PDB file of C-alpha atoms in Angstrom:
ATOM      1  CA  MET A   1     258.895 -56.069  66.098  1.00  0.00           C
ATOM      2  CA  LEU A   2     258.622 -55.700  62.403  1.00  0.00           C
ATOM      3  CA  THR A   3     259.128 -51.632  62.289  1.00  0.00           C
ATOM      4  CA  ARG A   4     262.168 -51.908  63.845  1.00  0.00           C
ATOM      5  CA  PHE A   5     263.645 -55.309  61.432  1.00  0.00           C
ATOM      6  CA  ILE A   6     262.038 -52.627  58.590  1.00  0.00           C
ATOM      7  CA  ALA A   7     264.037 -49.553  59.895  1.00  0.00           C
ATOM      8  CA  LYS A   8     267.309 -51.557  60.531  1.00  0.00           C
ATOM      9  CA  GLN A   9     266.894 -52.957  56.351  1.00  0.00           C
ATOM     10  CA  LEU A  10     266.487 -49.460  55.091  1.00  0.00           C
ATOM     11  CA  GLY A  11     269.867 -48.234  56.869  1.00  0.00           C
ATOM     12  CA  ASP A  12     271.765 -51.796  55.916  1.00  0.00           C
ATOM     13  CA  PRO A  13     270.357 -53.889  53.503  1.00  0.00           C
ATOM     14  CA  SER A  14     271.782 -57.687  54.545  1.00  0.00           C
ATOM     15  CA  GLY A  15     270.727 -60.847  54.571  1.00  0.00           C
ATOM     16  CA  PRO A  16     268.509 -62.575  51.629  1.00  0.00           C
ATOM     17  CA  PHE A  17     265.941 -60.210  52.672  1.00  0.00           C
ATOM     18  CA  GLY A  18     268.345 -57.482  52.022  1.00  0.00           C
ATOM     19  CA  ARG A  19     269.885 -58.899  48.749  1.00  0.00           C
ATOM     20  CA  LEU A  20     266.173 -60.520  47.340  1.00  0.00           C
ATOM     21  CA  VAL A  21     263.882 -57.914  48.808  1.00  0.00           C
ATOM     22  CA  MET A  22     264.933 -54.844  50.403  1.00  0.00           C
ATOM     23  CA  SER A  23     267.311 -53.748  46.776  1.00  0.00           C
ATOM     24  CA  ARG A  24     263.986 -54.315  44.724  1.00  0.00           C
ATOM     25  CA  LEU A  25     262.204 -52.689  47.169  1.00  0.00           C
ATOM     26  CA  LEU A  26     264.482 -49.333  47.407  1.00  0.00           C
ATOM     27  CA  ASN A  27     264.811 -49.249  42.973  1.00  0.00           C
ATOM     28  CA  ARG A  28     260.530 -49.352  43.650  1.00  0.00           C
ATOM     29  CA  GLY A  29     260.005 -47.282  46.772  1.00  0.00           C
ATOM     30  CA  ASN A  30     262.962 -44.509  45.665  1.00  0.00           C
ATOM     31  CA  ASP A  31     262.019 -44.256  42.063  1.00  0.00           C
ATOM     32  CA  GLU A  32     260.766 -40.740  41.479  1.00  0.00           C
ATOM     33  CA  LEU A  33     263.034 -39.322  44.205  1.00  0.00           C
ATOM     34  CA  ILE A  34     265.700 -40.903  42.446  1.00  0.00           C
ATOM     35  CA  SER A  35     265.100 -39.533  39.287  1.00  0.00           C
ATOM     36  CA  ALA A  36     264.308 -36.557  40.346  1.00  0.00           C
ATOM     37  CA  THR A  37     267.439 -36.334  42.356  1.00  0.00           C
ATOM     38  CA  LEU A  38     269.506 -36.860  39.148  1.00  0.00           C
ATOM     39  CA  THR A  39     268.179 -34.137  37.403  1.00  0.00           C
ATOM     40  CA  ALA A  40     268.992 -31.907  40.027  1.00  0.00           C
ATOM     41  CA  LEU A  41     272.517 -33.432  39.496  1.00  0.00           C
ATOM     42  CA  GLU A  42     272.154 -32.386  35.453  1.00  0.00           C
ATOM     43  CA  LEU A  43     274.623 -35.040  34.541  1.00  0.00           C
ATOM     44  CA  GLU A  44     276.648 -35.153  31.268  1.00  0.00           C
ATOM     45  CA  PRO A  45     278.024 -37.669  29.267  1.00  0.00           C
ATOM     46  CA  GLY A  46     281.416 -36.861  30.173  1.00  0.00           C
ATOM     47  CA  ASP A  47     280.519 -36.759  33.750  1.00  0.00           C
ATOM     48  CA  ARG A  48     282.467 -39.099  36.699  1.00  0.00           C
ATOM     49  CA  TYR A  49     279.735 -40.373  38.581  1.00  0.00           C
ATOM     50  CA  LEU A  50     279.074 -41.404  41.833  1.00  0.00           C
ATOM     51  CA  ASP A  51     276.427 -42.748  43.917  1.00  0.00           C
ATOM     52  CA  VAL A  52     276.718 -43.308  47.767  1.00  0.00           C
ATOM     53  CA  GLY A  53     274.647 -45.728  49.331  1.00  0.00           C
ATOM     54  CA  PHE A  54     273.308 -46.900  45.925  1.00  0.00           C
ATOM     55  CA  GLY A  55     271.407 -49.669  47.661  1.00  0.00           C
ATOM     56  CA  GLY A  56     269.345 -51.185  44.667  1.00  0.00           C
ATOM     57  CA  GLY A  57     271.083 -49.237  42.147  1.00  0.00           C
ATOM     58  CA  VAL A  58     268.392 -48.109  40.283  1.00  0.00           C
ATOM     59  CA  SER A  59     270.013 -44.406  39.992  1.00  0.00           C
ATOM     60  CA  PHE A  60     273.094 -46.282  37.929  1.00  0.00           C
ATOM     61  CA  GLU A  61     270.619 -47.491  35.268  1.00  0.00           C
ATOM     62  CA  LYS A  62     269.075 -44.577  34.455  1.00  0.00           C
ATOM     63  CA  ALA A  63     272.571 -42.152  34.714  1.00  0.00           C
ATOM     64  CA  ALA A  64     273.981 -45.320  31.978  1.00  0.00           C
ATOM     65  CA  ARG A  65     271.452 -43.362  29.589  1.00  0.00           C
ATOM     66  CA  VAL A  66     273.295 -39.837  29.981  1.00  0.00           C
ATOM     67  CA  VAL A  67     276.935 -40.754  31.223  1.00  0.00           C
ATOM     68  CA  THR A  68     279.427 -42.243  28.853  1.00  0.00           C
ATOM     69  CA  GLY A  69     281.850 -43.467  31.260  1.00  0.00           C
ATOM     70  CA  LYS A  70     282.790 -45.366  34.482  1.00  0.00           C
ATOM     71  CA  MET A  71     280.603 -44.819  37.202  1.00  0.00           C
ATOM     72  CA  LEU A  72     281.099 -45.658  40.784  1.00  0.00           C
ATOM     73  CA  GLY A  73     278.968 -46.729  43.921  1.00  0.00           C
ATOM     74  CA  VAL A  74     279.850 -46.550  47.516  1.00  0.00           C
ATOM     75  CA  ASP A  75     277.394 -48.489  50.213  1.00  0.00           C
ATOM     76  CA  PRO A  76     278.413 -49.882  53.667  1.00  0.00           C
ATOM     77  CA  SER A  77     276.206 -52.730  52.995  1.00  0.00           C
ATOM     78  CA  GLN A  78     278.674 -55.470  52.045  1.00  0.00           C
ATOM     79  CA  ASP A  79     275.909 -57.478  50.530  1.00  0.00           C
ATOM     80  CA  MET A  80     274.233 -54.389  48.059  1.00  0.00           C
ATOM     81  CA  VAL A  81     278.484 -54.471  46.919  1.00  0.00           C
ATOM     82  CA  ASP A  82     278.688 -58.318  46.680  1.00  0.00           C
ATOM     83  CA  SER A  83     275.014 -59.219  45.197  1.00  0.00           C
ATOM     84  CA  PRO A  84     273.931 -56.240  42.285  1.00  0.00           C
ATOM     85  CA  SER A  85     271.107 -56.913  40.082  1.00  0.00           C
ATOM     86  CA  THR A  86     271.330 -58.152  36.653  1.00  0.00           C
ATOM     87  CA  ALA A  87     271.061 -54.594  35.163  1.00  0.00           C
ATOM     88  CA  LEU A  88     274.357 -53.726  37.326  1.00  0.00           C
ATOM     89  CA  THR A  89     276.427 -57.161  36.770  1.00  0.00           C
ATOM     90  CA  ALA A  90     275.698 -56.226  32.961  1.00  0.00           C
ATOM     91  CA  LEU A  91     277.115 -52.810  33.763  1.00  0.00           C
ATOM     92  CA  ILE A  92     280.069 -53.997  35.449  1.00  0.00           C
ATOM     93  CA  HIS A  93     280.676 -57.040  32.902  1.00  0.00           C
ATOM     94  CA  ALA A  94     280.964 -54.300  30.398  1.00  0.00           C
ATOM     95  CA  GLY A  95     283.193 -51.528  32.677  1.00  0.00           C
ATOM     96  CA  ARG A  96     281.181 -49.254  33.131  1.00  0.00           C
ATOM     97  CA  LEU A  97     280.204 -49.166  36.802  1.00  0.00           C
ATOM     98  CA  GLU A  98     282.500 -49.975  39.964  1.00  0.00           C
ATOM     99  CA  LEU A  99     281.105 -51.148  43.148  1.00  0.00           C
ATOM    100  CA  LYS A 100     282.697 -50.178  47.029  1.00  0.00           C
ATOM    101  CA  LEU A 101     282.137 -50.847  50.260  1.00  0.00           C
ATOM    102  CA  GLY A 102     282.488 -47.895  52.106  1.00  0.00           C
ATOM    103  CA  ASP A 103     280.763 -45.157  54.129  1.00  0.00           C
ATOM    104  CA  VAL A 104     280.039 -41.522  53.376  1.00  0.00           C
ATOM    105  CA  ALA A 105     282.309 -40.260  55.709  1.00  0.00           C
ATOM    106  CA  ALA A 106     285.506 -41.951  54.248  1.00  0.00           C
ATOM    107  CA  ILE A 107     284.593 -42.366  50.737  1.00  0.00           C
ATOM    108  CA  PRO A 108     287.218 -44.715  49.427  1.00  0.00           C
ATOM    109  CA  VAL A 109     287.636 -42.911  45.697  1.00  0.00           C
ATOM    110  CA  ALA A 110     290.572 -40.511  45.091  1.00  0.00           C
ATOM    111  CA  ARG A 111     290.530 -36.836  46.443  1.00  0.00           C
ATOM    112  CA  GLY A 112     289.158 -34.474  43.019  1.00  0.00           C
ATOM    113  CA  SER A 113     288.123 -37.622  41.039  1.00  0.00           C
ATOM    114  CA  ILE A 114     284.477 -37.049  40.585  1.00  0.00           C
ATOM    115  CA  ASP A 115     282.249 -34.651  38.800  1.00  0.00           C
ATOM    116  CA  LYS A 116     279.079 -35.327  40.358  1.00  0.00           C
ATOM    117  CA  LEU A 117     277.767 -36.820  43.259  1.00  0.00           C
ATOM    118  CA  LEU A 118     274.214 -38.310  44.722  1.00  0.00           C
ATOM    119  CA  THR A 119     272.836 -39.673  47.476  1.00  0.00           C
ATOM    120  CA  THR A 120     269.150 -40.351  48.380  1.00  0.00           C
ATOM    121  CA  ASN A 121     267.683 -41.492  51.008  1.00  0.00           C
ATOM    122  CA  THR A 122     270.825 -42.137  53.407  1.00  0.00           C
ATOM    123  CA  VAL A 123     271.315 -38.802  55.319  1.00  0.00           C
ATOM    124  CA  TYR A 124     268.700 -39.947  57.990  1.00  0.00           C
ATOM    125  CA  PHE A 125     271.234 -42.962  58.807  1.00  0.00           C
ATOM    126  CA  TRP A 126     274.606 -40.791  59.012  1.00  0.00           C
ATOM    127  CA  PRO A 127     276.240 -41.080  62.416  1.00  0.00           C
ATOM    128  CA  ASP A 128     277.823 -37.610  61.776  1.00  0.00           C
ATOM    129  CA  LEU A 129     276.046 -35.739  59.645  1.00  0.00           C
ATOM    130  CA  ASP A 130     278.706 -33.391  59.769  1.00  0.00           C
ATOM    131  CA  ALA A 131     281.067 -35.726  58.968  1.00  0.00           C
ATOM    132  CA  GLY A 132     279.235 -37.076  55.734  1.00  0.00           C
ATOM    133  CA  LEU A 133     278.941 -34.139  54.224  1.00  0.00           C
ATOM    134  CA  ARG A 134     282.651 -33.525  54.544  1.00  0.00           C
ATOM    135  CA  GLY A 135     283.236 -36.718  53.630  1.00  0.00           C
ATOM    136  CA  SER A 136     281.135 -35.636  50.296  1.00  0.00           C
ATOM    137  CA  LEU A 137     283.319 -32.534  49.845  1.00  0.00           C
ATOM    138  CA  GLU A 138     286.323 -34.739  49.523  1.00  0.00           C
ATOM    139  CA  PRO A 139     285.844 -37.037  46.448  1.00  0.00           C
ATOM    140  CA  LEU A 140     284.411 -33.586  44.707  1.00  0.00           C
ATOM    141  CA  ALA A 141     286.476 -32.112  41.782  1.00  0.00           C
ATOM    142  CA  PRO A 142     286.702 -28.208  41.914  1.00  0.00           C
ATOM    143  CA  GLY A 143     283.040 -27.116  40.637  1.00  0.00           C
ATOM    144  CA  GLY A 144     281.987 -30.062  41.241  1.00  0.00           C
ATOM    145  CA  ARG A 145     278.001 -31.237  42.101  1.00  0.00           C
ATOM    146  CA  LEU A 146     276.420 -33.200  45.241  1.00  0.00           C
ATOM    147  CA  ALA A 147     272.554 -33.825  44.962  1.00  0.00           C
ATOM    148  CA  ILE A 148     271.149 -35.051  48.008  1.00  0.00           C
ATOM    149  CA  GLY A 149     267.484 -36.409  47.819  1.00  0.00           C
ATOM    150  CA  LEU A 150     265.502 -36.807  51.192  1.00  0.00           C
ATOM    151  CA  THR A 151     262.002 -37.649  52.294  1.00  0.00           C
ATOM    152  CA  GLN A 152     261.449 -34.769  54.657  1.00  0.00           C
ATOM    153  CA  ARG A 153     260.926 -34.545  58.714  1.00  0.00           C
ATOM    154  CA  LYS A 154     257.087 -34.405  58.116  1.00  0.00           C
ATOM    155  CA  LYS A 155     256.213 -37.030  55.637  1.00  0.00           C
ATOM    156  CA  MET A 156     258.653 -38.761  57.523  1.00  0.00           C
ATOM    157  CA  LYS A 157     256.629 -38.572  60.860  1.00  0.00           C
ATOM    158  CA  GLN A 158     253.990 -40.738  59.036  1.00  0.00           C
ATOM    159  CA  PHE A 159     255.962 -44.037  58.714  1.00  0.00           C
ATOM    160  CA  ALA A 160     256.196 -45.378  61.981  1.00  0.00           C
ATOM    161  CA  PHE A 161     259.572 -47.963  61.272  1.00  0.00           C
ATOM    162  CA  THR A 162     261.602 -44.581  61.345  1.00  0.00           C
ATOM    163  CA  GLU A 163     261.318 -43.902  64.609  1.00  0.00           C
ATOM    164  CA  HIS A 164     264.151 -46.508  64.997  1.00  0.00           C
ATOM    165  CA  GLY A 165     267.481 -45.061  63.457  1.00  0.00           C
ATOM    166  CA  PHE A 166     266.544 -42.386  61.259  1.00  0.00           C
ATOM    167  CA  THR A 167     267.249 -38.995  62.180  1.00  0.00           C
ATOM    168  CA  LYS A 168     264.940 -36.630  60.617  1.00  0.00           C
ATOM    169  CA  TYR A 169     265.708 -33.848  58.573  1.00  0.00           C
ATOM    170  CA  GLU A 170     263.811 -30.598  56.825  1.00  0.00           C
ATOM    171  CA  ALA A 171     265.579 -29.934  53.430  1.00  0.00           C
ATOM    172  CA  SER A 172     266.541 -25.921  54.809  1.00  0.00           C
ATOM    173  CA  GLU A 173     268.152 -27.465  57.796  1.00  0.00           C
ATOM    174  CA  LEU A 174     271.401 -29.136  55.644  1.00  0.00           C
ATOM    175  CA  VAL A 175     271.841 -26.198  54.211  1.00  0.00           C
ATOM    176  CA  ALA A 176     274.663 -24.466  57.213  1.00  0.00           C
ATOM    177  CA  PRO A 177     276.161 -27.669  57.760  1.00  0.00           C
ATOM    178  CA  LEU A 178     276.613 -27.663  54.335  1.00  0.00           C
ATOM    179  CA  GLU A 179     278.121 -24.334  54.255  1.00  0.00           C
ATOM    180  CA  ALA A 180     280.363 -25.213  57.174  1.00  0.00           C
ATOM    181  CA  ALA A 181     281.379 -28.522  55.354  1.00  0.00           C
ATOM    182  CA  GLY A 182     282.791 -26.078  52.698  1.00  0.00           C
ATOM    183  CA  PHE A 183     280.146 -25.992  50.182  1.00  0.00           C
ATOM    184  CA  GLU A 184     278.707 -22.505  47.726  1.00  0.00           C
ATOM    185  CA  ARG A 185     275.818 -22.128  46.095  1.00  0.00           C
ATOM    186  CA  ILE A 186     273.231 -24.609  47.870  1.00  0.00           C
ATOM    187  CA  HIS A 187     269.704 -24.692  46.652  1.00  0.00           C
ATOM    188  CA  VAL A 188     266.823 -26.938  48.070  1.00  0.00           C
ATOM    189  CA  HIS A 189     264.682 -27.854  45.328  1.00  0.00           C
ATOM    190  CA  ARG A 190     260.805 -28.791  46.708  1.00  0.00           C
ATOM    191  CA  LEU A 191     259.395 -31.879  45.047  1.00  0.00           C
ATOM    192  CA  TYR A 192     255.558 -31.478  44.635  1.00  0.00           C
ATOM    193  CA  SER A 193     254.223 -34.859  42.755  1.00  0.00           C
ATOM    194  CA  ARG A 194     251.598 -36.976  44.041  1.00  0.00           C
ATOM    195  CA  VAL A 195     254.464 -39.579  45.158  1.00  0.00           C
ATOM    196  CA  THR A 196     256.968 -36.777  46.269  1.00  0.00           C
ATOM    197  CA  GLU A 197     255.019 -34.497  47.957  1.00  0.00           C
ATOM    198  CA  GLY A 198     257.195 -33.610  50.726  1.00  0.00           C
ATOM    199  CA  ASP A 199     260.504 -34.573  49.972  1.00  0.00           C
ATOM    200  CA  ALA A 200     263.349 -32.784  48.574  1.00  0.00           C
ATOM    201  CA  VAL A 201     266.383 -32.294  46.831  1.00  0.00           C
ATOM    202  CA  VAL A 202     269.584 -30.144  48.397  1.00  0.00           C
ATOM    203  CA  THR A 203     272.310 -28.873  45.497  1.00  0.00           C
ATOM    204  CA  ALA A 204     275.500 -27.878  46.628  1.00  0.00           C
ATOM    205  CA  HIS A 205     278.849 -26.961  44.918  1.00  0.00           C
ATOM    206  CA  LYS A 206     282.227 -27.483  45.834  1.00  0.00           C
ATOM    207  CA  PRO A 207     284.143 -24.244  44.969  1.00  0.00           C
ATOM    208  CA  LEU A 208     286.469 -23.751  42.018  1.00  0.00           C
TER     209      LEU A 208
END
């Protein structure tokens, strides 16, 4: 079934279709939400930046305009790690980007080594929300900022493919789990542009 195939590729882009087609579709389809999530993240030049579930990787192209140091990406798809776009390959060769295979519940970077962590359109695929949020807290330095970009439940229900393997959320439903994971200063930023109507960004901080 086509909708089931699309849903699987969105959660774990793989094979020739994932490498050549889905990565580009993810960049194009998520562009405005990624931009809004980066804006909410409030990147600064010296930040150590991590994108978990980076997919096509367009967030790095955008973040590289601000961040002057090395950026990190973690994704559960081996194909996304092994077959980056031309733009990402250039950042890797310049020593500005490193990509790793990994899961949000056990992000393979040093504890406290990240200032800003972004994840966009990934939370629906996490097997365990609480474990993913605890895993997101671990690499952040004290005072570090997390931004989760998502399409909310009501909008998600418009798309048939989200019936396969998606756990849908309203942004407000992430507040209590974030608090339980140890985050503070949690805010929900709802988006209202023509493209992002029904989307939101949730920001949170690791305690100092």
